[in-house]
């Protein structure tokens, strides 16, 4: 068979050349051109998925369905990214098990594990009540063999685990290279559209998110889901980064258990119940998409010998932490210039909204002074953005956040509607805690 014509595409800027260059003529980056198959004329107009918004199929996993905007749209292409060990294979195995149980045809393609390994996992899922053993499994890394199987089986929903392990013999380049990954995704998409199958492509991302993988496919797929969290923690969040069929700011919360992933149906109850209420701990009334979520934010402030001192955070943006620390020092009299500061959103949850600022500020101030906030044995609850002049700025959906807090009996919430500046918020927080007879400050 003649080799199909190929082009060289810059993995940074997407510039295309007929021949290889050491330096991309488009953006000037070195060694970024990779070989890809030359694009063919598009077969027959827009894809079925984009054309008709046919009824989506619920996966039986509520947290996933919400992130997807109702379920899996027939014929759509979904990319599920996440670091190794986070639970992508478990989640997709459960999805197919559920769909198979309600009479939809499925196919699980794995290039990573042997059929025996997959069977082992599906047996574990089965004992947890998911009909995973009924799912047809194909352990294969050759792209042509996988495409042939999809054509033969014509599944309604197919999982490719993972896009980095499949290999097209028509292209040079190792599996997982940019050219291979794009080729695999493009050809899987073409075959899937032809047989009307919805496909979930699993993709690994490294901590830096840089290795050839999900990033280079985002434009090609209908939905991009990111599975986040730390492997050694129990909680995982599923986030929509792109969705042609629904909103992108929904989040699902899961817990990894012995019997697979379990949806956390009321994460607020879980996190509030686990909040320590000790110095350095506050509860943030956050919004995760359209849903309010109460999470515990913890801080530790300890004297440092390092210059500059450490700033370590989990679950919030480093730059937001730097900003909050600067405003605390400049406008609220809480200096941390000679101390290490650690901030953690408990449970491995990420909160990427400015409403987290006030919680970070109060947690750090509470930790710096060694004073527990909150009253009557209940943790302090708060939300609000911190402005550069020390003012508190309004954030979205204050009533829904307050309602959620009230649901758990947390009625001493501090927010931009009740206090105007960070200084006032600190005063109110510490006054409330002293009234309730908590221990006096131990550090300045
Ligand atoms: P896995 O889904 O294989 O992660 P990924 O495909 O993203 O690499 O599994 C993640 C981890 O979860 C793995 O270390 C084993 C663990 N696990 C459980 O704790 N319980 C279970 O029922 C299953 C199936 C896996
Ligand atoms: Mg896996």
CSV table of C-alpha atoms and ligand atoms in Angstrom, one decimal:
chain,number,residue,atom,x,y,z
A,1,UNK,CA,0.0,0.0,0.0
A,2,UNK,CA,1.3,3.4,-0.9
A,3,UNK,CA,2.0,5.7,2.0
A,4,UNK,CA,-0.6,8.5,2.1
A,5,UNK,CA,0.8,12.0,1.7
A,6,UNK,CA,1.7,13.7,4.9
A,7,UNK,CA,2.2,17.2,6.1
A,8,UNK,CA,4.2,18.7,9.0
A,9,UNK,CA,2.3,20.6,11.6
A,10,UNK,CA,3.7,22.7,14.4
A,11,UNK,CA,2.6,21.3,17.7
A,12,UNK,CA,2.7,24.8,19.2
A,13,UNK,CA,0.9,27.1,16.7
A,14,UNK,CA,-0.6,24.6,14.2
A,15,UNK,CA,1.3,26.1,11.2
A,16,UNK,CA,1.5,23.5,8.3
A,17,UNK,CA,4.4,22.9,6.0
A,18,UNK,CA,4.8,20.4,3.2
A,19,UNK,CA,8.4,19.6,4.3
A,20,UNK,CA,10.1,19.2,7.7
A,21,UNK,CA,11.8,22.3,9.1
A,22,UNK,CA,13.9,22.5,12.3
A,23,UNK,CA,12.3,25.8,13.1
A,24,UNK,CA,8.6,26.5,12.6
A,25,UNK,CA,8.2,29.2,10.0
A,26,UNK,CA,4.9,30.2,11.7
A,27,UNK,CA,6.0,30.9,15.2
A,28,UNK,CA,9.7,30.4,15.2
A,29,UNK,CA,9.7,27.6,17.8
A,30,UNK,CA,12.4,24.9,17.4
A,31,UNK,CA,11.7,21.2,16.9
A,32,UNK,CA,8.0,21.5,17.0
A,33,UNK,CA,7.0,20.3,13.5
A,34,UNK,CA,5.5,16.8,13.6
A,35,UNK,CA,4.4,14.6,10.7
A,36,UNK,CA,0.7,14.2,10.2
A,37,UNK,CA,-1.5,12.7,7.4
A,38,UNK,CA,-2.6,15.4,4.9
A,39,UNK,CA,-6.2,16.4,5.5
A,40,UNK,CA,-8.6,14.9,3.0
A,41,UNK,CA,-11.8,16.5,1.7
A,42,UNK,CA,-14.4,16.4,4.5
A,43,UNK,CA,-16.8,13.6,3.9
A,44,UNK,CA,-20.4,14.9,3.6
A,45,UNK,CA,-20.9,18.1,5.6
A,46,UNK,CA,-21.3,18.5,9.3
A,47,UNK,CA,-21.3,15.6,11.7
A,48,UNK,CA,-24.4,13.9,12.9
A,49,UNK,CA,-23.8,15.1,16.4
A,50,UNK,CA,-23.7,18.7,15.5
A,51,UNK,CA,-26.6,18.5,13.0
A,52,UNK,CA,-29.3,17.0,15.2
A,53,UNK,CA,-29.4,17.4,18.9
A,54,UNK,CA,-31.0,14.0,19.3
A,55,UNK,CA,-31.9,12.9,22.8
A,56,UNK,CA,-28.8,12.2,24.9
A,57,UNK,CA,-28.4,8.9,26.8
A,58,UNK,CA,-28.1,9.2,30.5
A,59,UNK,CA,-25.1,7.2,31.8
A,60,UNK,CA,-26.8,6.3,35.1
A,61,UNK,CA,-24.1,8.3,36.9
A,62,UNK,CA,-25.8,11.5,37.9
A,63,UNK,CA,-22.7,13.5,38.6
A,64,UNK,CA,-21.4,12.7,35.1
A,65,UNK,CA,-24.7,13.4,33.4
A,66,UNK,CA,-24.9,16.8,34.9
A,67,UNK,CA,-21.4,17.7,33.7
A,68,UNK,CA,-22.3,16.4,30.2
A,69,UNK,CA,-25.5,18.4,30.2
A,70,UNK,CA,-27.9,15.4,30.4
A,71,UNK,CA,-25.9,12.4,29.1
A,72,UNK,CA,-24.0,11.2,26.1
A,73,UNK,CA,-25.3,12.7,22.8
A,74,UNK,CA,-25.5,10.0,20.1
A,75,UNK,CA,-22.6,10.2,17.7
A,76,UNK,CA,-20.7,12.7,19.8
A,77,UNK,CA,-16.9,12.6,20.6
A,78,UNK,CA,-16.0,13.2,24.2
A,79,UNK,CA,-12.5,13.6,25.5
A,80,UNK,CA,-11.9,12.5,29.1
A,81,UNK,CA,-8.5,13.8,30.4
A,82,UNK,CA,-6.8,13.2,33.7
A,83,UNK,CA,-3.6,12.1,35.3
A,84,UNK,CA,-2.8,8.4,35.6
A,85,UNK,CA,-4.5,6.6,38.4
A,86,UNK,CA,-7.2,9.2,38.9
A,87,UNK,CA,-10.0,6.8,37.8
A,88,UNK,CA,-10.6,7.3,34.1
A,89,UNK,CA,-10.8,3.6,33.3
A,90,UNK,CA,-13.0,3.0,36.3
A,91,UNK,CA,-15.4,5.7,35.4
A,92,UNK,CA,-15.7,4.8,31.7
A,93,UNK,CA,-16.1,1.1,32.7
A,94,UNK,CA,-19.0,2.0,34.9
A,95,UNK,CA,-20.6,4.2,32.2
A,96,UNK,CA,-20.5,1.3,29.7
A,97,UNK,CA,-21.7,-1.2,32.3
A,98,UNK,CA,-24.7,1.0,33.0
A,99,UNK,CA,-25.5,1.6,29.3
A,100,UNK,CA,-25.1,-2.1,28.5
A,101,UNK,CA,-27.5,-2.9,31.3
A,102,UNK,CA,-30.2,-0.7,29.8
A,103,UNK,CA,-29.8,-2.4,26.4
A,104,UNK,CA,-27.4,-0.1,24.6
A,105,UNK,CA,-24.6,-1.8,22.7
A,106,UNK,CA,-21.1,-0.8,23.9
A,107,UNK,CA,-17.5,-1.5,23.2
A,108,UNK,CA,-14.5,-1.0,25.6
A,109,UNK,CA,-11.2,-0.7,23.7
A,110,UNK,CA,-8.1,-0.8,25.8
A,111,UNK,CA,-4.6,-0.3,24.6
A,112,UNK,CA,-3.2,-0.1,28.2
A,113,UNK,CA,-4.4,-3.2,29.9
A,114,UNK,CA,-4.8,-6.9,28.9
A,115,UNK,CA,-8.3,-8.4,28.7
A,116,UNK,CA,-7.5,-10.2,32.0
A,117,UNK,CA,-6.7,-7.0,33.8
A,118,UNK,CA,-9.8,-5.3,32.5
A,119,UNK,CA,-11.9,-8.3,33.6
A,120,UNK,CA,-10.4,-8.0,37.1
A,121,UNK,CA,-11.5,-4.4,37.4
A,122,UNK,CA,-14.9,-5.1,35.9
A,123,UNK,CA,-15.4,-7.9,38.4
A,124,UNK,CA,-14.7,-5.4,41.2
A,125,UNK,CA,-17.2,-3.0,39.7
A,126,UNK,CA,-19.7,-5.9,39.3
A,127,UNK,CA,-19.5,-6.6,43.1
A,128,UNK,CA,-20.4,-3.0,43.6
A,129,UNK,CA,-23.5,-3.4,41.6
A,130,UNK,CA,-22.4,-2.2,38.2
A,131,UNK,CA,-23.0,-4.6,35.2
A,132,UNK,CA,-19.5,-4.1,33.9
A,133,UNK,CA,-18.9,-7.7,33.0
A,134,UNK,CA,-21.5,-7.6,30.2
A,135,UNK,CA,-19.4,-5.0,28.3
A,136,UNK,CA,-17.5,-6.4,25.2
A,137,UNK,CA,-13.8,-5.7,25.7
A,138,UNK,CA,-11.1,-5.4,23.0
A,139,UNK,CA,-7.5,-5.2,24.1
A,140,UNK,CA,-5.7,-3.8,21.0
A,141,UNK,CA,-3.3,-1.1,20.2
A,142,UNK,CA,-3.4,-1.2,16.4
A,143,UNK,CA,-5.6,1.6,15.1
A,144,UNK,CA,-6.8,-0.3,12.0
A,145,UNK,CA,-7.9,-3.3,14.0
A,146,UNK,CA,-9.8,-1.0,16.4
A,147,UNK,CA,-11.6,0.8,13.6
A,148,UNK,CA,-12.5,-2.6,12.0
A,149,UNK,CA,-14.0,-3.7,15.3
A,150,UNK,CA,-16.0,-0.5,15.6
A,151,UNK,CA,-17.3,-1.0,12.1
A,152,UNK,CA,-18.2,-4.6,12.8
A,153,UNK,CA,-19.8,-4.2,16.2
A,154,UNK,CA,-21.4,-0.8,15.6
A,155,UNK,CA,-21.7,0.1,19.3
A,156,UNK,CA,-23.9,3.0,20.4
A,157,UNK,CA,-21.1,4.0,22.8
A,158,UNK,CA,-17.5,3.1,22.6
A,159,UNK,CA,-14.6,3.9,24.9
A,160,UNK,CA,-11.0,4.2,23.6
A,161,UNK,CA,-8.6,3.9,26.6
A,162,UNK,CA,-6.4,5.6,25.9
A,163,UNK,CA,-5.9,7.7,22.8
A,164,UNK,CA,-2.1,7.8,23.5
A,165,UNK,CA,-1.7,4.0,23.3
A,166,UNK,CA,-3.2,3.4,19.8
A,167,UNK,CA,-0.9,3.4,16.9
A,168,UNK,CA,-1.4,4.0,13.2
A,169,UNK,CA,0.9,2.0,11.1
A,170,UNK,CA,0.6,4.6,8.3
A,171,UNK,CA,2.5,7.3,10.2
A,172,UNK,CA,6.0,7.3,11.5
A,173,UNK,CA,6.3,8.4,15.1
A,174,UNK,CA,5.8,6.6,18.4
A,175,UNK,CA,2.3,6.1,19.9
A,176,UNK,CA,1.4,9.1,22.0
A,177,UNK,CA,3.3,11.6,19.8
A,178,UNK,CA,1.3,14.7,18.6
A,179,UNK,CA,1.0,13.4,15.1
A,180,UNK,CA,-0.1,9.9,16.1
A,181,UNK,CA,-2.6,11.2,18.7
A,182,UNK,CA,-4.2,13.6,16.2
A,183,UNK,CA,-4.3,10.9,13.5
A,184,UNK,CA,-5.9,8.4,15.9
A,185,UNK,CA,-8.5,10.8,17.1
A,186,UNK,CA,-9.4,12.0,13.6
A,187,UNK,CA,-9.8,8.5,12.2
A,188,UNK,CA,-11.7,7.2,15.2
A,189,UNK,CA,-14.0,10.2,14.8
A,190,UNK,CA,-14.6,9.5,11.1
A,191,UNK,CA,-15.4,5.8,11.7
A,192,UNK,CA,-17.6,6.6,14.7
A,193,UNK,CA,-19.6,9.2,12.8
A,194,UNK,CA,-20.0,6.7,9.9
A,195,UNK,CA,-21.6,4.1,12.2
A,196,UNK,CA,-23.3,6.6,14.5
A,197,UNK,CA,-21.3,5.6,17.6
A,198,UNK,CA,-20.6,8.0,20.4
A,199,UNK,CA,-17.0,7.8,21.5
A,200,UNK,CA,-15.3,8.6,24.8
A,201,UNK,CA,-11.6,9.1,24.2
A,202,UNK,CA,-9.5,8.7,27.3
A,203,UNK,CA,-6.4,10.8,27.4
A,204,UNK,CA,-3.6,11.1,29.9
A,205,UNK,CA,-2.4,14.5,31.0
A,206,UNK,CA,0.7,15.0,33.0
A,207,UNK,CA,0.9,17.5,35.9
A,208,UNK,CA,2.1,20.1,33.5
A,209,UNK,CA,-0.6,19.2,31.0
A,210,UNK,CA,2.0,19.4,28.2
A,211,UNK,CA,2.7,15.9,26.9
A,212,UNK,CA,1.1,15.2,23.5
A,213,UNK,CA,-2.4,14.4,24.4
A,214,UNK,CA,-5.7,16.0,25.3
A,215,UNK,CA,-4.5,19.6,24.6
A,216,UNK,CA,-3.9,18.9,20.9
A,217,UNK,CA,-7.4,17.4,20.5
A,218,UNK,CA,-9.6,20.0,22.2
A,219,UNK,CA,-10.7,21.6,18.9
A,220,UNK,CA,-11.6,18.3,17.4
A,221,UNK,CA,-14.0,16.9,20.0
A,222,UNK,CA,-17.5,18.0,21.1
A,223,UNK,CA,-16.8,17.8,24.9
A,224,UNK,CA,-13.7,17.9,27.0
A,225,UNK,CA,-14.0,16.6,30.5
A,226,UNK,CA,-11.2,16.8,33.0
A,227,UNK,CA,-10.9,14.4,35.9
A,228,UNK,CA,-9.0,16.1,38.7
A,229,UNK,CA,-7.8,15.4,42.2
A,230,UNK,CA,-4.9,13.8,43.8
A,231,UNK,CA,-4.4,10.1,43.5
A,232,UNK,CA,-3.8,9.5,47.1
A,233,UNK,CA,-6.9,11.5,48.2
A,234,UNK,CA,-10.4,10.1,48.1
A,235,UNK,CA,-12.3,12.9,46.4
A,236,UNK,CA,-12.1,13.6,42.7
A,237,UNK,CA,-13.9,16.2,40.7
A,238,UNK,CA,-15.0,16.0,37.1
A,239,UNK,CA,-15.1,19.3,35.3
A,240,UNK,CA,-16.4,20.2,31.9
A,241,UNK,CA,-13.8,22.4,30.0
A,242,UNK,CA,-15.7,22.4,26.7
A,243,UNK,CA,-19.2,21.3,25.8
A,244,UNK,CA,-21.0,21.8,22.5
A,245,UNK,CA,-24.2,20.5,24.1
A,246,UNK,CA,-24.4,22.3,27.4
A,247,UNK,CA,-22.8,24.5,30.1
A,248,UNK,CA,-19.1,24.1,30.8
A,249,UNK,CA,-19.1,25.1,34.4
A,250,UNK,CA,-20.7,22.1,36.0
A,251,UNK,CA,-18.6,19.9,38.3
A,252,UNK,CA,-19.2,16.4,39.6
A,253,UNK,CA,-17.8,15.1,42.8
A,254,UNK,CA,-16.7,11.5,43.3
A,255,UNK,CA,-15.1,9.4,45.9
A,256,UNK,CA,-12.8,6.4,45.1
A,257,UNK,CA,-13.8,3.4,47.1
A,258,UNK,CA,-13.0,-0.2,47.2
A,259,UNK,CA,-16.0,-0.9,44.8
A,260,UNK,CA,-15.1,1.8,42.3
A,261,UNK,CA,-16.1,5.5,42.0
A,262,UNK,CA,-19.0,6.6,44.1
A,263,UNK,CA,-20.9,9.8,43.5
A,264,UNK,CA,-20.9,12.2,46.4
A,265,UNK,CA,-24.5,13.3,46.2
A,266,UNK,CA,-24.2,15.9,48.9
A,267,UNK,CA,-20.6,17.1,49.0
A,268,UNK,CA,-21.4,20.1,51.2
A,269,UNK,CA,-22.7,17.9,54.0
A,270,UNK,CA,-19.5,15.8,53.7
A,271,UNK,CA,-17.1,18.7,53.8
A,272,UNK,CA,-18.9,20.6,56.5
A,273,UNK,CA,-19.1,17.5,58.6
A,274,UNK,CA,-15.3,17.0,58.3
A,275,UNK,CA,-14.4,20.7,59.0
A,276,UNK,CA,-12.1,20.9,62.0
A,277,UNK,CA,-13.1,24.3,63.3
A,278,UNK,CA,-9.5,24.7,64.6
A,279,UNK,CA,-7.4,27.9,64.1
A,280,UNK,CA,-6.7,28.2,60.4
A,281,UNK,CA,-10.0,26.6,59.3
A,282,UNK,CA,-13.0,28.3,57.7
A,283,UNK,CA,-15.8,27.1,55.4
A,284,UNK,CA,-16.1,28.6,52.0
A,285,UNK,CA,-19.5,28.9,50.4
A,286,UNK,CA,-18.4,28.3,46.8
A,287,UNK,CA,-20.2,28.0,43.5
A,288,UNK,CA,-19.3,25.1,41.3
A,289,UNK,CA,-21.2,25.8,38.1
A,290,UNK,CA,-24.8,26.3,39.0
A,291,UNK,CA,-24.5,24.5,42.3
A,292,UNK,CA,-23.4,25.9,45.6
A,293,UNK,CA,-20.8,23.9,47.4
A,294,UNK,CA,-19.5,24.3,50.9
A,295,UNK,CA,-15.8,23.4,51.3
A,296,UNK,CA,-13.3,23.7,54.1
A,297,UNK,CA,-10.3,26.0,53.5
A,298,UNK,CA,-7.3,25.4,55.8
A,299,UNK,CA,-4.2,27.5,56.3
A,300,UNK,CA,-1.0,27.1,58.3
A,301,UNK,CA,1.3,30.0,59.0
A,302,UNK,CA,4.7,29.2,60.5
A,303,UNK,CA,7.9,31.2,61.0
A,304,UNK,CA,10.3,30.7,58.1
A,305,UNK,CA,14.1,30.8,57.7
A,306,UNK,CA,13.7,30.9,54.0
A,307,UNK,CA,14.0,34.1,51.8
A,308,UNK,CA,11.6,34.3,50.1
A,309,UNK,CA,9.4,32.2,52.4
A,310,UNK,CA,7.3,29.3,51.1
A,311,UNK,CA,3.8,29.8,49.6
A,312,UNK,CA,2.2,26.4,49.0
A,313,UNK,CA,-1.3,26.0,48.0
A,314,UNK,CA,-3.6,23.2,46.9
A,315,UNK,CA,-6.9,23.8,45.3
A,316,UNK,CA,-6.6,27.5,44.7
A,317,UNK,CA,-4.6,29.6,42.3
A,318,UNK,CA,-1.1,30.6,43.5
A,319,UNK,CA,-1.5,34.1,42.2
A,320,UNK,CA,-4.7,34.6,44.1
A,321,UNK,CA,-2.9,33.5,47.2
A,322,UNK,CA,-0.1,36.1,46.6
A,323,UNK,CA,-2.7,38.8,46.1
A,324,UNK,CA,-4.7,37.9,49.2
A,325,UNK,CA,-1.5,37.8,51.3
A,326,UNK,CA,-0.4,41.2,49.9
A,327,UNK,CA,-3.8,42.8,50.7
A,328,UNK,CA,-3.8,41.2,54.2
A,329,UNK,CA,-0.4,42.7,55.0
A,330,UNK,CA,-1.1,46.1,53.4
A,331,UNK,CA,-4.7,46.8,54.4
A,332,UNK,CA,-5.6,44.5,57.3
A,333,UNK,CA,-2.5,44.4,59.5
A,334,UNK,CA,-1.8,40.7,59.0
A,335,UNK,CA,1.8,40.4,57.8
A,336,UNK,CA,3.2,37.1,56.6
A,337,UNK,CA,6.4,38.4,55.1
A,338,UNK,CA,8.6,36.2,57.3
A,339,UNK,CA,6.4,33.2,57.5
A,340,UNK,CA,5.7,30.1,55.4
A,341,UNK,CA,2.1,30.0,54.3
A,342,UNK,CA,0.3,26.9,53.4
A,343,UNK,CA,-3.3,26.9,52.1
A,344,UNK,CA,-5.3,23.8,51.3
A,345,UNK,CA,-8.8,23.3,50.0
A,346,UNK,CA,-9.7,20.1,51.9
A,347,UNK,CA,-10.6,16.9,50.0
A,348,UNK,CA,-8.6,17.7,46.9
A,349,UNK,CA,-11.3,20.0,45.5
A,350,UNK,CA,-10.3,22.9,43.3
A,351,UNK,CA,-12.1,26.2,43.6
A,352,UNK,CA,-11.3,28.5,40.7
A,353,UNK,CA,-13.5,31.5,41.5
A,354,UNK,CA,-12.6,34.9,43.0
A,355,UNK,CA,-15.2,34.2,45.8
A,356,UNK,CA,-12.6,32.1,47.5
A,357,UNK,CA,-10.4,35.1,48.4
A,358,UNK,CA,-12.2,36.0,51.6
A,359,UNK,CA,-12.0,32.4,52.9
A,360,UNK,CA,-8.3,32.3,52.1
A,361,UNK,CA,-7.7,35.6,53.9
A,362,UNK,CA,-9.7,34.6,57.0
A,363,UNK,CA,-8.1,31.2,57.2
A,364,UNK,CA,-4.6,32.7,57.0
A,365,UNK,CA,-5.4,35.4,59.6
A,366,UNK,CA,-6.9,32.8,61.9
A,367,UNK,CA,-3.8,30.6,61.5
A,368,UNK,CA,-1.5,33.6,62.0
A,369,UNK,CA,-3.2,34.6,65.2
A,370,UNK,CA,-3.8,31.0,66.4
A,371,UNK,CA,-7.5,31.8,67.0
A,372,UNK,CA,-10.3,29.5,65.9
A,373,UNK,CA,-13.1,31.4,64.0
A,374,UNK,CA,-16.7,30.6,64.2
A,375,UNK,CA,-19.1,30.5,67.1
A,376,UNK,CA,-21.2,28.1,69.1
A,377,UNK,CA,-19.1,25.2,67.9
A,378,UNK,CA,-19.9,26.0,64.2
A,379,UNK,CA,-17.2,26.9,61.7
A,380,UNK,CA,-17.1,30.4,60.2
A,381,UNK,CA,-18.6,30.5,56.7
A,382,UNK,CA,-17.7,33.1,54.1
A,383,UNK,CA,-17.3,34.1,50.5
A,384,UNK,CA,-16.3,37.2,48.5
A,385,UNK,CA,-13.6,38.6,46.3
A,386,UNK,CA,-10.8,40.7,47.8
A,387,UNK,CA,-10.0,43.9,45.9
A,388,UNK,CA,-6.6,45.5,45.7
A,389,UNK,CA,-7.6,48.4,48.0
A,390,UNK,CA,-8.8,46.0,50.7
A,391,UNK,CA,-12.5,46.2,49.8
A,392,UNK,CA,-14.7,43.2,49.4
A,393,UNK,CA,-16.3,42.7,46.0
A,394,UNK,CA,-19.5,41.1,45.2
A,395,UNK,CA,-19.5,37.6,43.6
A,396,UNK,CA,-22.2,35.7,41.8
A,397,UNK,CA,-25.2,34.1,43.5
A,398,UNK,CA,-24.9,35.4,47.1
A,399,UNK,CA,-28.4,34.2,48.0
A,400,UNK,CA,-27.8,30.6,46.8
A,401,UNK,CA,-24.5,30.4,48.8
A,402,UNK,CA,-26.2,31.7,51.9
A,403,UNK,CA,-29.1,29.3,51.5
A,404,UNK,CA,-26.6,26.4,51.2
A,405,UNK,CA,-24.8,27.6,54.4
A,406,UNK,CA,-28.1,28.0,56.3
A,407,UNK,CA,-29.1,24.4,55.3
A,408,UNK,CA,-26.2,23.2,57.5
A,409,UNK,CA,-27.0,25.6,60.3
A,410,UNK,CA,-24.0,27.9,59.4
A,411,UNK,CA,-25.7,31.2,59.8
A,412,UNK,CA,-22.7,33.4,60.8
A,413,UNK,CA,-21.6,34.0,57.2
A,414,UNK,CA,-19.4,36.9,56.3
A,415,UNK,CA,-19.7,38.2,52.7
A,416,UNK,CA,-19.6,41.4,50.7
A,417,UNK,CA,-23.3,42.1,51.6
A,418,UNK,CA,-22.5,42.1,55.3
A,419,UNK,CA,-19.0,43.6,55.5
A,420,UNK,CA,-17.5,46.1,53.1
A,421,UNK,CA,-13.7,45.7,53.7
A,422,UNK,CA,-11.3,42.9,54.6
A,423,UNK,CA,-10.4,44.8,57.8
A,424,UNK,CA,-14.1,44.8,58.8
A,425,UNK,CA,-14.4,41.2,58.0
A,426,UNK,CA,-11.5,40.3,60.2
A,427,UNK,CA,-12.8,42.4,63.0
A,428,UNK,CA,-16.3,40.8,62.8
A,429,UNK,CA,-14.8,37.3,62.6
A,430,UNK,CA,-12.5,37.6,65.6
A,431,UNK,CA,-15.2,39.5,67.7
A,432,UNK,CA,-17.7,36.6,67.1
A,433,UNK,CA,-15.1,34.0,68.0
A,434,UNK,CA,-14.1,35.8,71.3
A,435,UNK,CA,-17.8,36.2,72.3
A,436,UNK,CA,-18.2,32.5,72.0
A,437,UNK,CA,-15.4,32.0,74.5
A,438,UNK,CA,-12.8,30.5,72.2
A,439,UNK,CA,-9.1,30.7,73.4
A,440,UNK,CA,-7.3,34.0,73.3
A,441,UNK,CA,-4.7,34.7,70.6
A,442,UNK,CA,-1.4,32.9,71.2
A,443,UNK,CA,0.6,34.7,68.4
A,444,UNK,CA,0.6,38.1,67.0
B,1,LIG,P1,-8.1,3.6,37.1
B,1,LIG,O1,-9.5,3.8,36.8
B,1,LIG,O2,-7.3,2.5,36.5
B,1,LIG,O3,-7.3,5.0,36.8
B,1,LIG,P2,-6.8,5.6,35.4
B,1,LIG,O4,-7.5,4.8,34.3
B,1,LIG,O5,-7.3,7.0,35.4
B,1,LIG,O6,-5.4,5.5,35.3
B,1,LIG,O7,-7.9,3.4,38.7
B,1,LIG,C1,-7.5,4.4,39.6
B,1,LIG,C2,-7.2,3.8,41.0
B,1,LIG,O8,-8.4,3.5,41.6
B,1,LIG,C3,-6.3,2.6,40.9
B,1,LIG,O9,-5.2,2.9,41.7
B,1,LIG,C4,-7.1,1.5,41.6
B,1,LIG,C5,-8.2,2.3,42.3
B,1,LIG,N1,-9.5,1.6,42.4
B,1,LIG,C6,-10.2,1.5,43.6
B,1,LIG,O10,-9.7,1.9,44.6
B,1,LIG,N2,-11.4,0.8,43.6
B,1,LIG,C7,-11.9,0.2,42.5
B,1,LIG,O11,-13.0,-0.4,42.6
B,1,LIG,C8,-11.2,0.3,41.3
B,1,LIG,C9,-11.7,-0.3,40.0
B,1,LIG,C10,-10.0,1.0,41.2
B,2,LIG,MG1,-6.6,3.6,32.9
